[in-house]
PDB file of C-alpha atoms in Angstrom:
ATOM      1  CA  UNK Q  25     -29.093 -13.620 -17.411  1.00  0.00           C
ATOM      2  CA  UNK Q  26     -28.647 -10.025 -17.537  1.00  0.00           C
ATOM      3  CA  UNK Q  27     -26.187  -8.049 -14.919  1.00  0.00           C
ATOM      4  CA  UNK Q  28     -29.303  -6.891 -12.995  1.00  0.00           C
ATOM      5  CA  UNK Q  29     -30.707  -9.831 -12.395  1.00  0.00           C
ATOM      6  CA  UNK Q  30     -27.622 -11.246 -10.660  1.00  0.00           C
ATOM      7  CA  UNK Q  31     -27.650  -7.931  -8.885  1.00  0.00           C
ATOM      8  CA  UNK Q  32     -30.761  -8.666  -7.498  1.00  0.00           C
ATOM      9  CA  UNK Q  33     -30.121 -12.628  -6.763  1.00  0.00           C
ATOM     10  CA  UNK Q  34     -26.633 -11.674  -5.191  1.00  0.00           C
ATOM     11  CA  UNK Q  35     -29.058  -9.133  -2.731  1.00  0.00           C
ATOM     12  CA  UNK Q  36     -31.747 -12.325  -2.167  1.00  0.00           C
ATOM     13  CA  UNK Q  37     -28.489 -14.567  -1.367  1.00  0.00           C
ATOM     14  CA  UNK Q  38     -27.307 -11.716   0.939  1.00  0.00           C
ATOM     15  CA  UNK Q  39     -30.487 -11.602   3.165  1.00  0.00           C
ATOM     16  CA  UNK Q  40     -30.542 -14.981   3.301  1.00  0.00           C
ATOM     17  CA  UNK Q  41     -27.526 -15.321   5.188  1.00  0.00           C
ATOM     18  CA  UNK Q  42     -28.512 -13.140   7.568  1.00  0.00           C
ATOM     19  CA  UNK Q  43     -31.595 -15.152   8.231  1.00  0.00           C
ATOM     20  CA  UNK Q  44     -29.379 -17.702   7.848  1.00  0.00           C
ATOM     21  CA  UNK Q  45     -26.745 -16.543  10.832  1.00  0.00           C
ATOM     22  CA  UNK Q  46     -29.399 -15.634  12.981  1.00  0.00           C
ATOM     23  CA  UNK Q  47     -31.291 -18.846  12.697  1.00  0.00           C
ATOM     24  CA  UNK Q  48     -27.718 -20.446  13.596  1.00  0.00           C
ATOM     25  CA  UNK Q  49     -27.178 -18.270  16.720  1.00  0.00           C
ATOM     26  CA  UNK Q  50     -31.036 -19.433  17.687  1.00  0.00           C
ATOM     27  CA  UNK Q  51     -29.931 -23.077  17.577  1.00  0.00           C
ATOM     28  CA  UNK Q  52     -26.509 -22.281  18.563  1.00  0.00           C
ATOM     29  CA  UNK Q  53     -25.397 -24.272  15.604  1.00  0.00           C
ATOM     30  CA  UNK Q  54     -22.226 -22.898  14.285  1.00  0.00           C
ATOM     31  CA  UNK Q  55     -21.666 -25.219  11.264  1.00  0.00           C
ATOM     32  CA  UNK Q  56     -24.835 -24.034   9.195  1.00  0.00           C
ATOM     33  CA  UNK Q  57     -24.109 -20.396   8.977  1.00  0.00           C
ATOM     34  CA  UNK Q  58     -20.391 -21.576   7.988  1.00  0.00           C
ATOM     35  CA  UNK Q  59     -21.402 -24.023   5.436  1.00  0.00           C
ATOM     36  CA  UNK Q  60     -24.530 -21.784   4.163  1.00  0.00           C
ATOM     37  CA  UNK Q  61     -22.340 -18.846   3.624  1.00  0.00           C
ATOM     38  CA  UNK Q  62     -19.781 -21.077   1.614  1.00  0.00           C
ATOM     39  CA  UNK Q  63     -22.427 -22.509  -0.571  1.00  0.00           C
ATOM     40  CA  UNK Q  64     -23.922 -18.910  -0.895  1.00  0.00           C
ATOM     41  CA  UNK Q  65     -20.476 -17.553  -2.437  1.00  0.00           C
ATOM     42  CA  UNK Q  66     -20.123 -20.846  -4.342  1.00  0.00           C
ATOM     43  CA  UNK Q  67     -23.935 -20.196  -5.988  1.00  0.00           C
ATOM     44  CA  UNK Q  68     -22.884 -16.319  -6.264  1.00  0.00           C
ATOM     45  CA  UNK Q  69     -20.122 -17.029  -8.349  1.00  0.00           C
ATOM     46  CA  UNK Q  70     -21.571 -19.689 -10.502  1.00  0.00           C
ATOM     47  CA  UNK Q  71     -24.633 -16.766 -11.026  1.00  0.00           C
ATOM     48  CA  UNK Q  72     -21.727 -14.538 -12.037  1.00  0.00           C
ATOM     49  CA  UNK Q  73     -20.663 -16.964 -14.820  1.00  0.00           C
ATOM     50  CA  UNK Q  74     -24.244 -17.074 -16.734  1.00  0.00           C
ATOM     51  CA  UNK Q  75     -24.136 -13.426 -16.767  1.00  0.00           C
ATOM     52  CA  UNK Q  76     -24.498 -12.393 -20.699  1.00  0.00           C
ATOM     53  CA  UNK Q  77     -23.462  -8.903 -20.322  1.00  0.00           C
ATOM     54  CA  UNK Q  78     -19.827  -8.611 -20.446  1.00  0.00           C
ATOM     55  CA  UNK Q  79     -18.651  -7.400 -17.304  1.00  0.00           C
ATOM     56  CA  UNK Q  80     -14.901  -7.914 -17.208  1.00  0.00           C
ATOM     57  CA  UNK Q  81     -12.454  -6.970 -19.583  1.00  0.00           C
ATOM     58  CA  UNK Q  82      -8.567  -6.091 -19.395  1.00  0.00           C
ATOM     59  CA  UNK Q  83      -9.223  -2.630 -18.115  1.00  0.00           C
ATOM     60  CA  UNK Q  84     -11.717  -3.871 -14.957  1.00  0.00           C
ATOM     61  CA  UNK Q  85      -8.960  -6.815 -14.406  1.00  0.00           C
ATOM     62  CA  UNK Q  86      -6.397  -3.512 -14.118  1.00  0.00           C
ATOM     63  CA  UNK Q  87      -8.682  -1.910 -12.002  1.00  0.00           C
ATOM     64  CA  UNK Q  88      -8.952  -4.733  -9.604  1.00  0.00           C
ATOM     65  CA  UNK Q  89      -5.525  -5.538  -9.507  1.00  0.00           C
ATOM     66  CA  UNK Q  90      -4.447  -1.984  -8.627  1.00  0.00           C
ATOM     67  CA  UNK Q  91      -7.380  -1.616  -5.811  1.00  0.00           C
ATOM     68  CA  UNK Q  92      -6.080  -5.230  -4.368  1.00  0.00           C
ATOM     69  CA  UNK Q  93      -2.464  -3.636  -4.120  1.00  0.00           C
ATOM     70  CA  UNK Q  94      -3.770  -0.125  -2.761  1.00  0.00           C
ATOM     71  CA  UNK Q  95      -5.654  -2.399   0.190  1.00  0.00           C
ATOM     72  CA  UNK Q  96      -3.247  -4.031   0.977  1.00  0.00           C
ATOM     73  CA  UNK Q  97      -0.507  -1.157   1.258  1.00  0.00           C
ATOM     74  CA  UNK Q  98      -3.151   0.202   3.347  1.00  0.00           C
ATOM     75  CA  UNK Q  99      -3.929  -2.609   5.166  1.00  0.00           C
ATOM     76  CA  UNK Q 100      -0.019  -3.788   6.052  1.00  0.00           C
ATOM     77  CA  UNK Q 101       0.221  -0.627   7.619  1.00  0.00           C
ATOM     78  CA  UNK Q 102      -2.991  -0.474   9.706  1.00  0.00           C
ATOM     79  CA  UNK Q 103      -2.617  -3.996  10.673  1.00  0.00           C
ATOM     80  CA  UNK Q 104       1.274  -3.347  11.665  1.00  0.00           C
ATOM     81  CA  UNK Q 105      -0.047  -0.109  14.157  1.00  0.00           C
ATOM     82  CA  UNK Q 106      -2.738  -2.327  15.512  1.00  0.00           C
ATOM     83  CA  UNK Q 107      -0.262  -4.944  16.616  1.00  0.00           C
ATOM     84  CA  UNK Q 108       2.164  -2.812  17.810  1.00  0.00           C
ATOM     85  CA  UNK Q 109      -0.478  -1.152  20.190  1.00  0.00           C
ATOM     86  CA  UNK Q 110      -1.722  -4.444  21.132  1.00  0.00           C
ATOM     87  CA  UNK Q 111       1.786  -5.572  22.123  1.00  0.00           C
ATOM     88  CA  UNK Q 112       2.123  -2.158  23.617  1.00  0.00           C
ATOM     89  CA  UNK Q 113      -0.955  -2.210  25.724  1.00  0.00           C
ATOM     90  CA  UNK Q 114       0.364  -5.927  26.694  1.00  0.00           C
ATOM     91  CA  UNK Q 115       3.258  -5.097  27.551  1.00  0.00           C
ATOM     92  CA  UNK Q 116       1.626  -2.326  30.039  1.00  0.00           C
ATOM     93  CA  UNK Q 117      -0.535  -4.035  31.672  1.00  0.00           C
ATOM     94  CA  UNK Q 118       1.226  -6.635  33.200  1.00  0.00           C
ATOM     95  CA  UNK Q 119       0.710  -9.480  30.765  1.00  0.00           C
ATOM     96  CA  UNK Q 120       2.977 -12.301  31.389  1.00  0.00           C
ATOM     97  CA  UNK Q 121       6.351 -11.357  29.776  1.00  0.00           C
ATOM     98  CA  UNK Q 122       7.845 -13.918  26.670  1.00  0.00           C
ATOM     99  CA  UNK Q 123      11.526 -12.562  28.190  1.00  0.00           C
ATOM    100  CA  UNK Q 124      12.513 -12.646  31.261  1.00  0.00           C
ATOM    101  CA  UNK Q 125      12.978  -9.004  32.840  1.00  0.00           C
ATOM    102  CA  UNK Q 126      15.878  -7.079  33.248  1.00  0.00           C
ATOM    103  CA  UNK Q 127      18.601  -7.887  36.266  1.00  0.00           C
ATOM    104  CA  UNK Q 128      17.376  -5.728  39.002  1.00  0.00           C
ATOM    105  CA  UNK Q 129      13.972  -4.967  37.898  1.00  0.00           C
ATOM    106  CA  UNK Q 130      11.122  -6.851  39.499  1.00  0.00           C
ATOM    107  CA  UNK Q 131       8.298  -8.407  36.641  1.00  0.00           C
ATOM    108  CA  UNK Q 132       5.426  -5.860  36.051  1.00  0.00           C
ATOM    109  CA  UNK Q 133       3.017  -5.425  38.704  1.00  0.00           C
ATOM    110  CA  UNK Q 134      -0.606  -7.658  37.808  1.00  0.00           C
ATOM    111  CA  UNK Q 135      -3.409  -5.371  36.000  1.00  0.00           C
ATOM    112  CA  UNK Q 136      -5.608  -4.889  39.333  1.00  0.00           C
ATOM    113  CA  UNK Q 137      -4.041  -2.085  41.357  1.00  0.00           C
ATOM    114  CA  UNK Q 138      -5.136  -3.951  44.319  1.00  0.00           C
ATOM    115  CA  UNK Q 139      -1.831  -4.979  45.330  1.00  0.00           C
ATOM    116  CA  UNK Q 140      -1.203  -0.873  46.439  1.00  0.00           C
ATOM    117  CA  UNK Q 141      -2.385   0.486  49.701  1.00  0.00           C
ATOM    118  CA  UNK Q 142      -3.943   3.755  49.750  1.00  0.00           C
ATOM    119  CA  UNK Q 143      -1.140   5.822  51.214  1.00  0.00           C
ATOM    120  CA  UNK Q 144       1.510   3.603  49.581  1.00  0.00           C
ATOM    121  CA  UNK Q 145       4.189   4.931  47.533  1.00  0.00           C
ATOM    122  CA  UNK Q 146       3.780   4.021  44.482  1.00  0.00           C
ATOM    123  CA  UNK Q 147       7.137   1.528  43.003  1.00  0.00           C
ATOM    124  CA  UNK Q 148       9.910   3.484  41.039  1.00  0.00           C
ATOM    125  CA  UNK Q 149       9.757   0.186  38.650  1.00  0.00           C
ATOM    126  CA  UNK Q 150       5.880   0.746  37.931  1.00  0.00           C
ATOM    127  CA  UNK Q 151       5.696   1.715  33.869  1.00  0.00           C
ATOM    128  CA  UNK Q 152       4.299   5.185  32.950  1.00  0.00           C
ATOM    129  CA  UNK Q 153       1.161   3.550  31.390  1.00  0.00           C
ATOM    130  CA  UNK Q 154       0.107   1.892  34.490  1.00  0.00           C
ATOM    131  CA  UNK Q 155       0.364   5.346  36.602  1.00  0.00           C
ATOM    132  CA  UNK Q 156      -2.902   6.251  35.087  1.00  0.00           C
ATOM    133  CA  UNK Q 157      -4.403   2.753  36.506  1.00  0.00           C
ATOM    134  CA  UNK Q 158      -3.835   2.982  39.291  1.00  0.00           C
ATOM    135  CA  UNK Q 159      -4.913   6.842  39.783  1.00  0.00           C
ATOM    136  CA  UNK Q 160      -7.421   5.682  38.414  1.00  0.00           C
ATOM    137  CA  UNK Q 161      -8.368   3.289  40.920  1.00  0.00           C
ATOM    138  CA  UNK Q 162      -7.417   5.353  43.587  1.00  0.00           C
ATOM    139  CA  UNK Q 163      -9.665   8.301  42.595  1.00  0.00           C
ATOM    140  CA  UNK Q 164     -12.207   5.862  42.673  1.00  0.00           C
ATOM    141  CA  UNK Q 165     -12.189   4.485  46.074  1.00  0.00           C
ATOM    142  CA  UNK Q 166     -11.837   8.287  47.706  1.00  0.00           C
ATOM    143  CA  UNK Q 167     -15.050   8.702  45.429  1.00  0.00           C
ATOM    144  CA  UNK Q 168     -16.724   5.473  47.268  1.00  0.00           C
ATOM    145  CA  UNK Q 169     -15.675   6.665  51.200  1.00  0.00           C
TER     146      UNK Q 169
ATOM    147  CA  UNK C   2      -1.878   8.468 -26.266  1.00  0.00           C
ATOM    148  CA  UNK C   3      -4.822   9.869 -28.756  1.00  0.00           C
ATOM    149  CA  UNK C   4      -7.255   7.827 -31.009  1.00  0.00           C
ATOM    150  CA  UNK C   5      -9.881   8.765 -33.733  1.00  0.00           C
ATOM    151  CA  UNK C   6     -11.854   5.578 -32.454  1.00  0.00           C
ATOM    152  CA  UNK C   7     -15.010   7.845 -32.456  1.00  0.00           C
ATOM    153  CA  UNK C   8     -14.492   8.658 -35.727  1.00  0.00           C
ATOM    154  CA  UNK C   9     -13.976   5.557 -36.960  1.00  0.00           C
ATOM    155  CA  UNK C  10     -17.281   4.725 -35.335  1.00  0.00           C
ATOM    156  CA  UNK C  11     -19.274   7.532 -36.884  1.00  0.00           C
ATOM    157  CA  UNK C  12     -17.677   6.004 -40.392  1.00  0.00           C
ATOM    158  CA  UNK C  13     -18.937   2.779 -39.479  1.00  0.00           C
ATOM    159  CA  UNK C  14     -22.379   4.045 -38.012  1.00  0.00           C
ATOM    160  CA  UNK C  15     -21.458   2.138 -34.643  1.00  0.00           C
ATOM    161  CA  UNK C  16     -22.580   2.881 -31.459  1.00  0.00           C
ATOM    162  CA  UNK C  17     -20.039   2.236 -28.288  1.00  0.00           C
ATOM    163  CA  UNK C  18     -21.712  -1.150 -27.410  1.00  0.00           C
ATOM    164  CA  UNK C  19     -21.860  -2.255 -30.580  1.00  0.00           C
ATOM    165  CA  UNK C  20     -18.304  -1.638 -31.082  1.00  0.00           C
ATOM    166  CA  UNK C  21     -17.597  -2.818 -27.453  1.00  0.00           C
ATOM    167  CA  UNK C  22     -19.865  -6.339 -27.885  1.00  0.00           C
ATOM    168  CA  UNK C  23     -17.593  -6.716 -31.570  1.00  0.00           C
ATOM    169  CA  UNK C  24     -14.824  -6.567 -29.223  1.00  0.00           C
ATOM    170  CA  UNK C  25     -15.171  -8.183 -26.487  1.00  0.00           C
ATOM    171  CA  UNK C  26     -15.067  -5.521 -24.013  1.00  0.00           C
ATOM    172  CA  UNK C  27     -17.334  -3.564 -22.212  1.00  0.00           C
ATOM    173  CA  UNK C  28     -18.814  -0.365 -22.889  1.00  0.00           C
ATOM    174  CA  UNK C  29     -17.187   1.389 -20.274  1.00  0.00           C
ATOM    175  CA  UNK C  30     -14.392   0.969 -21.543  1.00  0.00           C
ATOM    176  CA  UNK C  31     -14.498   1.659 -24.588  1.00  0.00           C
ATOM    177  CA  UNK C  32     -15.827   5.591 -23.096  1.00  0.00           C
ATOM    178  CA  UNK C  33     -12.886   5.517 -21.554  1.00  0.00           C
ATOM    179  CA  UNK C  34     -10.720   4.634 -24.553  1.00  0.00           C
ATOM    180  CA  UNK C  35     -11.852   7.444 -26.746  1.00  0.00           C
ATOM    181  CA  UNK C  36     -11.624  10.178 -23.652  1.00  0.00           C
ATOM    182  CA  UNK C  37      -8.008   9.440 -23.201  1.00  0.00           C
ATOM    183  CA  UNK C  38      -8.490   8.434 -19.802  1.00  0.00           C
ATOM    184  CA  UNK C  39      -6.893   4.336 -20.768  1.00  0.00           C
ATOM    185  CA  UNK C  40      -4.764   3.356 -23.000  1.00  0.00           C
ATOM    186  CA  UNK C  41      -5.808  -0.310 -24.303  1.00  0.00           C
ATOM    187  CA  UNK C  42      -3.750  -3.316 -24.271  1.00  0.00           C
ATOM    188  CA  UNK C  43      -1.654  -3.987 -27.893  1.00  0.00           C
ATOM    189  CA  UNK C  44      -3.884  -6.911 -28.221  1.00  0.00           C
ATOM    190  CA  UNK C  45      -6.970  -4.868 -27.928  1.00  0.00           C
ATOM    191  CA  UNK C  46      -5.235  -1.988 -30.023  1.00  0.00           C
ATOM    192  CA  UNK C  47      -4.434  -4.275 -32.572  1.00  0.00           C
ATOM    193  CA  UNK C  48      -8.391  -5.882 -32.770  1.00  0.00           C
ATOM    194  CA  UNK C  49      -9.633  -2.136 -32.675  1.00  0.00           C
ATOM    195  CA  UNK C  50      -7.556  -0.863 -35.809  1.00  0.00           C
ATOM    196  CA  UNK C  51      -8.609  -4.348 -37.710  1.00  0.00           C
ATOM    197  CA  UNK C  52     -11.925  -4.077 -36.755  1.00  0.00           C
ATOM    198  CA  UNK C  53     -12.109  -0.671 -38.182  1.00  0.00           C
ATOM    199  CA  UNK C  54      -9.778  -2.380 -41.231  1.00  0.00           C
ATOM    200  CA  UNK C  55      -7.126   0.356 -41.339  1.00  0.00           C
ATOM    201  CA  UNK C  56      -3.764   0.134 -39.786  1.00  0.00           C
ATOM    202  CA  UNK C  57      -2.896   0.694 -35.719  1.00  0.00           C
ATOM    203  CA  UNK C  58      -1.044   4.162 -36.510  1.00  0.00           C
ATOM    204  CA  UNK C  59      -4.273   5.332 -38.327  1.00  0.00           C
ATOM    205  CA  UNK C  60      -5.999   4.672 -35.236  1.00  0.00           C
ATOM    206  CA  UNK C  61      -3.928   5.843 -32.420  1.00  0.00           C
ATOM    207  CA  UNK C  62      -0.996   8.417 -32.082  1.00  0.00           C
ATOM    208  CA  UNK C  63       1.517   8.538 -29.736  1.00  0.00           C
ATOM    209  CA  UNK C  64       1.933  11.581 -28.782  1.00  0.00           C
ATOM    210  CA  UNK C  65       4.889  11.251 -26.133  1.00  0.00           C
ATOM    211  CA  UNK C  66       8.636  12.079 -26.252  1.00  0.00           C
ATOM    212  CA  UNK C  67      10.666   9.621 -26.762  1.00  0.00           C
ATOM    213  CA  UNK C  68      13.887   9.541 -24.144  1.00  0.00           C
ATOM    214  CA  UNK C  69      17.215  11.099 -25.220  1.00  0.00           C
ATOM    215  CA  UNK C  70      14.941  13.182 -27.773  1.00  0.00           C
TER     216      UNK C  70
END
């Protein structure tokens, strides 16, 4: 089998996962796009073996083992910011704490600003981030009067 | 590190996938051998030069400096 050919089997596999996944979100049937999309790559790789055109050699293996370390440098780094802004936003808006808060300070306030009366001060505990929350909220309910 | 691969080839009346299917590499790289842009393997250095029947320093020089020197 020549390189194109797989090229264009690999491209008939493709679409037919997508049929595939939406026909599974039709039926609401979960387990067919999972175990159609493993037997695709399991077919796509067995295609890739029959191939008579030579299409690795030591210099692709180098070129695929440097790309693999480049994405994952990259992707240690992008995953690392992600969390910390996820544990960040967490930690801002109220999400139940792992530690328990500091002597003196009450726990976070819950995400709805409901809990604050319109002309109430707002608490000297309350974190920076939720400030914009709960102007937020209030510039929204003189908007609605 | 330079080569006379191509010339070697024009001895032999080769093309690059001839030379490349002989080898057991691709075309590609191959290209990229005699441009200087990869240096092969010793193994594949070594089936190049006796391929082409002549020794591995006839084929490629090293053109670097050696440290201390």
């Amino acid at each position: 089998m020549r390189r194109n050919s797989f090229y264009i089997l690999a491209g008939i596999v493709g679409l037919a996962l997508v049929g595939i996944f939406w026909l599974s979100v039709e039926i609401y049937n979960p387990t067919l796009i999972t175990v159609a999309f493993i037997a695709g790559i399991v077919l796509l790789y067995w295609l890739r073996t029959r191939i008579s055109d030579r299409i690795e050699d030591e210099r692709t293996i180098l070129i695929s083992q440097k790309s693999a370390m480049r994405t994952i440098e990259v992707f240690w780094v992008v995953f690392f910011a992600i969390s910390l802004g996820g544990r960040t936003r967490a930690r801002c808006t109220g999400a139940p704490q792992t530690t328990p808060p500091a002597p003196g300070r009450g726990p976070y306030p819950a995400r709805s600003s409901r809990f604050y009366a319109d002309d109430a001060p707002l608490p000297d505990d309350l974190p920076l981030c939720r400030v914009q929350d709960v102007l937020r909220t209030a510039i929204r309910r003189v908007g609605h009067r | 590190m330079k080569n006379r691969i191509k010339v070697f080839r024009a001895m032999h009346d080769l093309t690059q996938e001839n030379l490349a299917n002989a080898l057991g590499v691709t075309r590609q790289t191959i290209l990229a051998i005699e441009k200087g842009k990869y240096d092969p393997s010793l193994d594949l250095a070594f089936k190049i030069a006796r391929y082409f029947k002549v020794s591995i320093e006839e084929v490629f020089s090293y053109e670097g400096q050696l440290p201390g020197s």
